[in-house]
Every structure is written in C-alpha cells, then in structure tokens.
Amino acid sequence: KQEVTQIPAALSVPEGENLVLNCSFTDSAIYNLQWFRQDPGKGLTSLLLIQSSQREQTSGRLNASLDKSSGRSTLYIAASQPGDSATYLCAAGAGGGADGLTFGKGTHLIIQP
Amino acid sequence: NAGVTQTPKFQVLKTGQSMTLQCAQDMNHEYMSWYRQDPGMGLRLIHYSVGAGITDQGEVPNGYNVSRSTTEDFPLRLLSAAPSQTSVYFCASRGLAGWSGELFFGEGSRLTVL
C-alpha cells in the first residue's frame, strides 16, 4: 500500500526566504505526483502536476521536482511572501483500482512578514 | 469559471438524519470523487465515478451512497448520520482519461452531526 509522508509537518520562515517542502512515497510505480495548496476553511487548489516521465514542473515562483527512483518530490518556493502561508499537500497517483491517489498529511507553512 | 461547486457549505444534522451533499462540475470531466478530510487523518476517498452510470467504493464507503446519472453531477448521500461522520467533505473531478489528469477540488462542505 502506497504511503506518502510530508516533512516537516509545520514550518515558519521569514518573508523573502527560499524554502523546500518535502514529499516522500513508498511505491515508486506512480503515474504522477500533484502538489496542492489549501487555505484555512477552503478547498484544495492544484499547484503543479508532474507526470511520471517528467523530472520537474515550474509555475512562477514554484518549482516541483520528482525522483521516482528515490521516492521523493520537492516543492521549491522562491522569495517567499506572507500570501504563501497555507497548508501544502502532495498526492501520489498510482493508478489501478479506486482513485489511485494517496495524499500526504501536508506541511503547514507560515511566512512571517 | 465555476469549476467544481459543492452545496451546502455548512450543515448541522442530528444523529439518524439523512441528507445529500451536492456536487456539480462544468468542465465535462468524466472522473468525479468524494473525499473526507479529518484532523490527523488526511484526505480519504469515499466513493468515485469514472462516468455516468458507473460508481465504485473508495477507502471509507460505509454509511455513504452515491449515484451518477449525468456527467455533471455526483451527489453524496448520508443514509443515517452518525457523529463519526462529522467532517469536511470535498468533491473533486478530473478530465483526462486514465489516471494522469490534474485533480480539481470544490470548496468543501462542513458537516457536523450531533
């Protein structure tokens, strides 16, 4: 059974810093990996989707990488801003039966002004 | 762009009552699913559908019922509400065939069962 772990569970950094959020998964046979952002009391917003054949995806100040062989993905946030404060979740898509998606429990990020 | 729309946003039920959480998407997505999100448990899949007339169970289906009569709508029914069903429920949809598509979520429905 796929397990997805996100470390750290919480992170607080000053504004302007570059930071990395980590996501690890136990089964490397994934179709894709998706990063989401969740604001308090809101739904999940898709940030980046990396297909299994890709190594990374970029959107603005966000860059996500995928290393299937090591079972890891990272989300890099450049020049962090207070508006980046949210919970970030990763989900590994393994296909097959049911939804095929396994979610991590998220990293709660606070950017201090 | 409406995307995935869930109603109601908030609901309070008494134990034993039934209700339906509504979910509609306007992106012509074939795949739709329901999750519940609980503190410390993360997101767990309840039911999903790969197209009109086709539904299947996820990780935690007990106490819930679904149907998919149209591509746009995927309602979730609570048959006899229990306090353990107090949670935040999310509906999601995906467009591409297979498992490679991006998943889009609704804003959530917050349910309290007393």
mmCIF file of C-alpha atoms in Angstrom:
data_model
loop_
_atom_site.group_PDB
_atom_site.id
_atom_site.type_symbol
_atom_site.label_atom_id
_atom_site.label_comp_id
_atom_site.label_asym_id
_atom_site.label_seq_id
_atom_site.Cartn_x
_atom_site.Cartn_y
_atom_site.Cartn_z
ATOM 1 C CA LYS A 1 0.000 0.000 0.000
ATOM 2 C CA GLN A 2 1.305 3.402 -1.003
ATOM 3 C CA GLU A 3 2.263 5.702 1.864
ATOM 4 C CA VAL A 4 3.020 9.384 1.427
ATOM 5 C CA THR A 5 4.896 11.353 4.054
ATOM 6 C CA GLN A 6 5.446 15.077 4.221
ATOM 7 C CA ILE A 7 8.191 16.545 6.340
ATOM 8 C CA PRO A 8 8.148 18.870 8.147
ATOM 9 C CA ALA A 9 4.563 18.952 9.380
ATOM 10 C CA ALA A 10 4.918 22.673 10.075
ATOM 11 C CA LEU A 11 7.369 25.334 9.017
ATOM 12 C CA SER A 12 7.714 29.031 9.864
ATOM 13 C CA VAL A 13 10.170 31.229 7.978
ATOM 14 C CA PRO A 14 10.746 34.969 7.477
ATOM 15 C CA GLU A 15 9.484 36.629 4.341
ATOM 16 C CA GLY A 16 11.871 36.557 1.386
ATOM 17 C CA GLU A 17 13.475 33.203 2.117
ATOM 18 C CA ASN A 18 13.643 30.398 -0.392
ATOM 19 C CA LEU A 19 12.285 27.155 1.020
ATOM 20 C CA VAL A 20 11.800 23.487 0.182
ATOM 21 C CA LEU A 21 8.904 21.257 1.161
ATOM 22 C CA ASN A 22 9.469 17.519 1.038
ATOM 23 C CA CYS A 23 7.225 14.658 -0.004
ATOM 24 C CA SER A 24 8.245 11.004 0.049
ATOM 25 C CA PHE A 25 6.349 7.964 -1.201
ATOM 26 C CA THR A 26 6.950 4.258 -0.665
ATOM 27 C CA ASP A 27 5.864 2.818 -4.033
ATOM 28 C CA SER A 28 7.818 4.247 -6.963
ATOM 29 C CA ALA A 29 5.334 2.891 -9.540
ATOM 30 C CA ILE A 30 3.406 6.155 -9.764
ATOM 31 C CA TYR A 31 1.700 7.785 -12.744
ATOM 32 C CA ASN A 32 2.090 11.302 -11.460
ATOM 33 C CA LEU A 33 2.559 13.486 -8.414
ATOM 34 C CA GLN A 34 0.454 16.532 -7.695
ATOM 35 C CA TRP A 35 1.064 19.407 -5.292
ATOM 36 C CA PHE A 36 -1.857 21.284 -3.778
ATOM 37 C CA ARG A 37 -2.333 24.346 -1.624
ATOM 38 C CA GLN A 38 -5.081 24.560 0.989
ATOM 39 C CA ASP A 39 -6.022 27.795 2.727
ATOM 40 C CA PRO A 40 -7.898 27.628 6.056
ATOM 41 C CA GLY A 41 -11.531 26.694 5.534
ATOM 42 C CA LYS A 42 -11.047 26.297 1.807
ATOM 43 C CA GLY A 43 -10.689 23.520 -0.738
ATOM 44 C CA LEU A 44 -7.502 22.280 -2.353
ATOM 45 C CA THR A 45 -6.023 24.281 -5.203
ATOM 46 C CA SER A 46 -3.798 22.438 -7.657
ATOM 47 C CA LEU A 47 -0.349 23.985 -7.937
ATOM 48 C CA LEU A 48 1.713 21.617 -10.061
ATOM 49 C CA LEU A 49 1.253 18.210 -11.658
ATOM 50 C CA ILE A 50 4.328 16.174 -12.582
ATOM 51 C CA GLN A 51 3.833 13.168 -14.830
ATOM 52 C CA SER A 52 5.958 10.088 -14.157
ATOM 53 C CA SER A 53 8.020 10.762 -17.292
ATOM 54 C CA GLN A 54 8.915 14.275 -16.156
ATOM 55 C CA ARG A 55 11.570 15.438 -13.716
ATOM 56 C CA GLU A 56 10.144 18.810 -12.787
ATOM 57 C CA GLN A 57 7.471 21.413 -13.364
ATOM 58 C CA THR A 58 7.585 25.160 -12.826
ATOM 59 C CA SER A 59 4.915 27.784 -12.264
ATOM 60 C CA GLY A 60 6.022 31.267 -11.340
ATOM 61 C CA ARG A 61 7.970 31.114 -8.067
ATOM 62 C CA LEU A 62 7.142 27.429 -7.616
ATOM 63 C CA ASN A 63 9.214 24.514 -8.845
ATOM 64 C CA ALA A 64 8.379 20.895 -8.162
ATOM 65 C CA SER A 65 10.760 18.027 -8.822
ATOM 66 C CA LEU A 66 10.187 14.297 -8.958
ATOM 67 C CA ASP A 67 12.693 11.498 -8.374
ATOM 68 C CA LYS A 68 10.808 8.229 -8.715
ATOM 69 C CA SER A 69 13.812 6.037 -8.007
ATOM 70 C CA SER A 70 14.290 7.576 -4.568
ATOM 71 C CA GLY A 71 10.574 8.029 -3.904
ATOM 72 C CA ARG A 72 10.822 11.772 -3.398
ATOM 73 C CA SER A 73 9.342 15.003 -4.610
ATOM 74 C CA THR A 74 10.191 18.505 -3.506
ATOM 75 C CA LEU A 75 8.332 21.782 -3.834
ATOM 76 C CA TYR A 76 10.636 24.775 -4.009
ATOM 77 C CA ILE A 77 9.188 28.195 -3.223
ATOM 78 C CA ALA A 78 11.358 31.136 -4.186
ATOM 79 C CA ALA A 79 11.283 34.517 -2.451
ATOM 80 C CA SER A 80 8.504 33.538 -0.068
ATOM 81 C CA GLN A 81 5.701 36.009 0.701
ATOM 82 C CA PRO A 82 3.136 36.174 3.533
ATOM 83 C CA GLY A 83 0.489 35.228 0.961
ATOM 84 C CA ASP A 84 2.227 31.874 0.561
ATOM 85 C CA SER A 85 1.087 30.935 4.073
ATOM 86 C CA ALA A 86 -1.099 27.845 3.720
ATOM 87 C CA THR A 87 -1.006 24.068 4.029
ATOM 88 C CA TYR A 88 0.728 22.321 1.150
ATOM 89 C CA LEU A 89 -0.225 18.739 0.290
ATOM 90 C CA CYS A 90 1.270 16.293 -2.141
ATOM 91 C CA ALA A 91 -0.556 13.358 -3.674
ATOM 92 C CA ALA A 92 0.986 10.385 -5.441
ATOM 93 C CA GLY A 93 -1.060 8.913 -8.266
ATOM 94 C CA ALA A 94 -0.545 5.186 -8.686
ATOM 95 C CA GLY A 95 -3.401 4.382 -10.991
ATOM 96 C CA GLY A 96 -5.015 0.998 -10.872
ATOM 97 C CA GLY A 97 -8.017 0.401 -8.693
ATOM 98 C CA ALA A 98 -10.030 3.086 -6.939
ATOM 99 C CA ASP A 99 -8.763 6.639 -7.209
ATOM 100 C CA GLY A 100 -5.102 5.708 -7.316
ATOM 101 C CA LEU A 101 -4.276 8.851 -5.355
ATOM 102 C CA THR A 102 -2.617 8.790 -1.954
ATOM 103 C CA PHE A 103 -2.319 12.082 -0.088
ATOM 104 C CA GLY A 104 0.225 13.193 2.434
ATOM 105 C CA LYS A 105 -0.983 14.969 5.565
ATOM 106 C CA GLY A 106 0.512 18.268 4.496
ATOM 107 C CA THR A 107 3.044 20.852 5.599
ATOM 108 C CA HIS A 108 1.589 23.879 7.366
ATOM 109 C CA LEU A 109 3.644 26.846 6.180
ATOM 110 C CA ILE A 110 3.742 30.253 7.839
ATOM 111 C CA ILE A 111 5.636 33.121 6.228
ATOM 112 C CA GLN A 112 6.413 35.813 8.774
ATOM 113 C CA PRO A 113 6.158 39.410 7.473
ATOM 114 C CA ASN B 1 -15.249 29.718 -14.316
ATOM 115 C CA ALA B 2 -17.379 27.747 -11.832
ATOM 116 C CA GLY B 3 -15.254 24.560 -11.798
ATOM 117 C CA VAL B 4 -16.437 22.209 -9.048
ATOM 118 C CA THR B 5 -19.366 23.510 -6.993
ATOM 119 C CA GLN B 6 -20.464 21.989 -3.694
ATOM 120 C CA THR B 7 -23.613 22.692 -1.700
ATOM 121 C CA PRO B 8 -24.310 23.236 1.113
ATOM 122 C CA LYS B 9 -21.131 24.773 2.531
ATOM 123 C CA PHE B 10 -22.225 24.118 6.123
ATOM 124 C CA GLN B 11 -24.730 21.675 7.593
ATOM 125 C CA VAL B 12 -25.681 20.514 11.073
ATOM 126 C CA LEU B 13 -27.527 17.220 11.429
ATOM 127 C CA LYS B 14 -28.874 15.160 14.282
ATOM 128 C CA THR B 15 -27.880 11.531 14.636
ATOM 129 C CA GLY B 16 -30.015 9.368 12.403
ATOM 130 C CA GLN B 17 -30.988 12.069 9.922
ATOM 131 C CA SER B 18 -30.235 11.682 6.249
ATOM 132 C CA MET B 19 -29.054 14.271 3.773
ATOM 133 C CA THR B 20 -27.443 14.740 0.392
ATOM 134 C CA LEU B 21 -24.320 16.730 -0.367
ATOM 135 C CA GLN B 22 -24.440 18.089 -3.875
ATOM 136 C CA CYS B 23 -21.524 18.311 -6.285
ATOM 137 C CA ALA B 24 -21.575 19.690 -9.818
ATOM 138 C CA GLN B 25 -18.792 20.376 -12.305
ATOM 139 C CA ASP B 26 -18.968 22.288 -15.567
ATOM 140 C CA MET B 27 -15.698 21.047 -17.109
ATOM 141 C CA ASN B 28 -17.174 17.956 -18.778
ATOM 142 C CA HIS B 29 -14.957 15.758 -16.604
ATOM 143 C CA GLU B 30 -15.588 12.038 -16.680
ATOM 144 C CA TYR B 31 -13.989 11.279 -13.336
ATOM 145 C CA MET B 32 -15.509 12.551 -10.070
ATOM 146 C CA SER B 33 -14.857 11.593 -6.471
ATOM 147 C CA TRP B 34 -15.733 12.349 -2.871
ATOM 148 C CA TYR B 35 -13.197 12.684 -0.043
ATOM 149 C CA ARG B 36 -13.488 13.398 3.617
ATOM 150 C CA GLN B 37 -10.817 15.327 5.499
ATOM 151 C CA ASP B 38 -10.319 14.824 9.214
ATOM 152 C CA PRO B 39 -7.623 16.238 11.509
ATOM 153 C CA GLY B 40 -4.629 13.918 11.668
ATOM 154 C CA MET B 41 -6.147 11.546 9.088
ATOM 155 C CA GLY B 42 -5.595 13.463 5.885
ATOM 156 C CA LEU B 43 -7.852 13.024 2.875
ATOM 157 C CA ARG B 44 -9.623 9.707 2.469
ATOM 158 C CA LEU B 45 -11.542 8.583 -0.589
ATOM 159 C CA ILE B 46 -15.215 7.695 -0.013
ATOM 160 C CA HIS B 47 -16.607 6.919 -3.475
ATOM 161 C CA TYR B 48 -15.655 7.698 -7.037
ATOM 162 C CA SER B 49 -17.112 7.539 -10.541
ATOM 163 C CA VAL B 50 -15.416 7.182 -13.925
ATOM 164 C CA GLY B 51 -18.501 8.208 -15.885
ATOM 165 C CA ALA B 52 -22.272 8.448 -15.880
ATOM 166 C CA GLY B 53 -23.807 5.282 -14.516
ATOM 167 C CA ILE B 54 -20.519 3.971 -13.087
ATOM 168 C CA THR B 55 -19.577 4.273 -9.418
ATOM 169 C CA ASP B 56 -17.260 2.405 -7.085
ATOM 170 C CA GLN B 57 -16.149 2.394 -3.469
ATOM 171 C CA GLY B 58 -13.088 4.048 -2.096
ATOM 172 C CA GLU B 59 -11.310 3.619 1.212
ATOM 173 C CA VAL B 60 -14.148 4.600 3.589
ATOM 174 C CA PRO B 61 -17.526 3.974 1.854
ATOM 175 C CA ASN B 62 -19.621 2.738 4.787
ATOM 176 C CA GLY B 63 -22.595 4.975 5.612
ATOM 177 C CA TYR B 64 -22.481 6.766 2.266
ATOM 178 C CA ASN B 65 -24.240 6.256 -1.029
ATOM 179 C CA VAL B 66 -23.601 7.786 -4.452
ATOM 180 C CA SER B 67 -25.090 7.797 -7.932
ATOM 181 C CA ARG B 68 -24.013 9.339 -11.230
ATOM 182 C CA SER B 69 -26.934 9.920 -13.563
ATOM 183 C CA THR B 70 -25.251 12.741 -15.505
ATOM 184 C CA THR B 71 -21.666 13.718 -16.297
ATOM 185 C CA GLU B 72 -22.088 16.987 -14.370
ATOM 186 C CA ASP B 73 -23.492 15.814 -11.032
ATOM 187 C CA PHE B 74 -22.237 13.432 -8.349
ATOM 188 C CA PRO B 75 -24.293 13.659 -5.129
ATOM 189 C CA LEU B 76 -23.201 12.029 -1.878
ATOM 190 C CA ARG B 77 -25.933 10.687 0.393
ATOM 191 C CA LEU B 78 -25.613 10.093 4.099
ATOM 192 C CA LEU B 79 -28.133 7.407 4.881
ATOM 193 C CA SER B 80 -28.337 7.705 8.684
ATOM 194 C CA ALA B 81 -25.917 10.294 10.025
ATOM 195 C CA ALA B 82 -23.595 9.404 12.892
ATOM 196 C CA PRO B 83 -21.260 11.649 14.921
ATOM 197 C CA SER B 84 -18.307 9.835 13.297
ATOM 198 C CA GLN B 85 -19.374 11.408 10.012
ATOM 199 C CA THR B 86 -18.624 14.893 11.312
ATOM 200 C CA SER B 87 -16.028 16.024 8.806
ATOM 201 C CA VAL B 88 -15.230 18.255 5.887
ATOM 202 C CA TYR B 89 -16.274 16.695 2.593
ATOM 203 C CA PHE B 90 -14.620 17.516 -0.709
ATOM 204 C CA CYS B 91 -15.752 16.699 -4.190
ATOM 205 C CA ALA B 92 -13.131 16.502 -6.944
ATOM 206 C CA SER B 93 -13.064 15.926 -10.683
ATOM 207 C CA ARG B 94 -10.523 15.075 -13.338
ATOM 208 C CA GLY B 95 -10.706 15.371 -17.069
ATOM 209 C CA LEU B 96 -8.132 13.257 -18.857
ATOM 210 C CA ALA B 97 -8.683 9.604 -19.463
ATOM 211 C CA GLY B 98 -6.780 7.294 -17.176
ATOM 212 C CA TRP B 99 -5.034 8.417 -14.065
ATOM 213 C CA SER B 100 -2.748 11.129 -15.394
ATOM 214 C CA GLY B 101 -5.021 14.134 -15.205
ATOM 215 C CA GLU B 102 -4.962 17.070 -12.834
ATOM 216 C CA LEU B 103 -7.478 16.828 -9.985
ATOM 217 C CA PHE B 104 -9.716 19.834 -9.257
ATOM 218 C CA PHE B 105 -11.470 20.276 -5.906
ATOM 219 C CA GLY B 106 -14.571 22.047 -4.701
ATOM 220 C CA GLU B 107 -14.575 24.408 -1.705
ATOM 221 C CA GLY B 108 -15.846 21.759 0.697
ATOM 222 C CA SER B 109 -18.959 21.028 2.734
ATOM 223 C CA ARG B 110 -18.553 21.186 6.500
ATOM 224 C CA LEU B 111 -20.843 18.719 8.239
ATOM 225 C CA THR B 112 -21.492 18.443 11.961
ATOM 226 C CA VAL B 113 -23.519 15.528 13.312
ATOM 227 C CA LEU B 114 -24.819 15.994 16.855
#
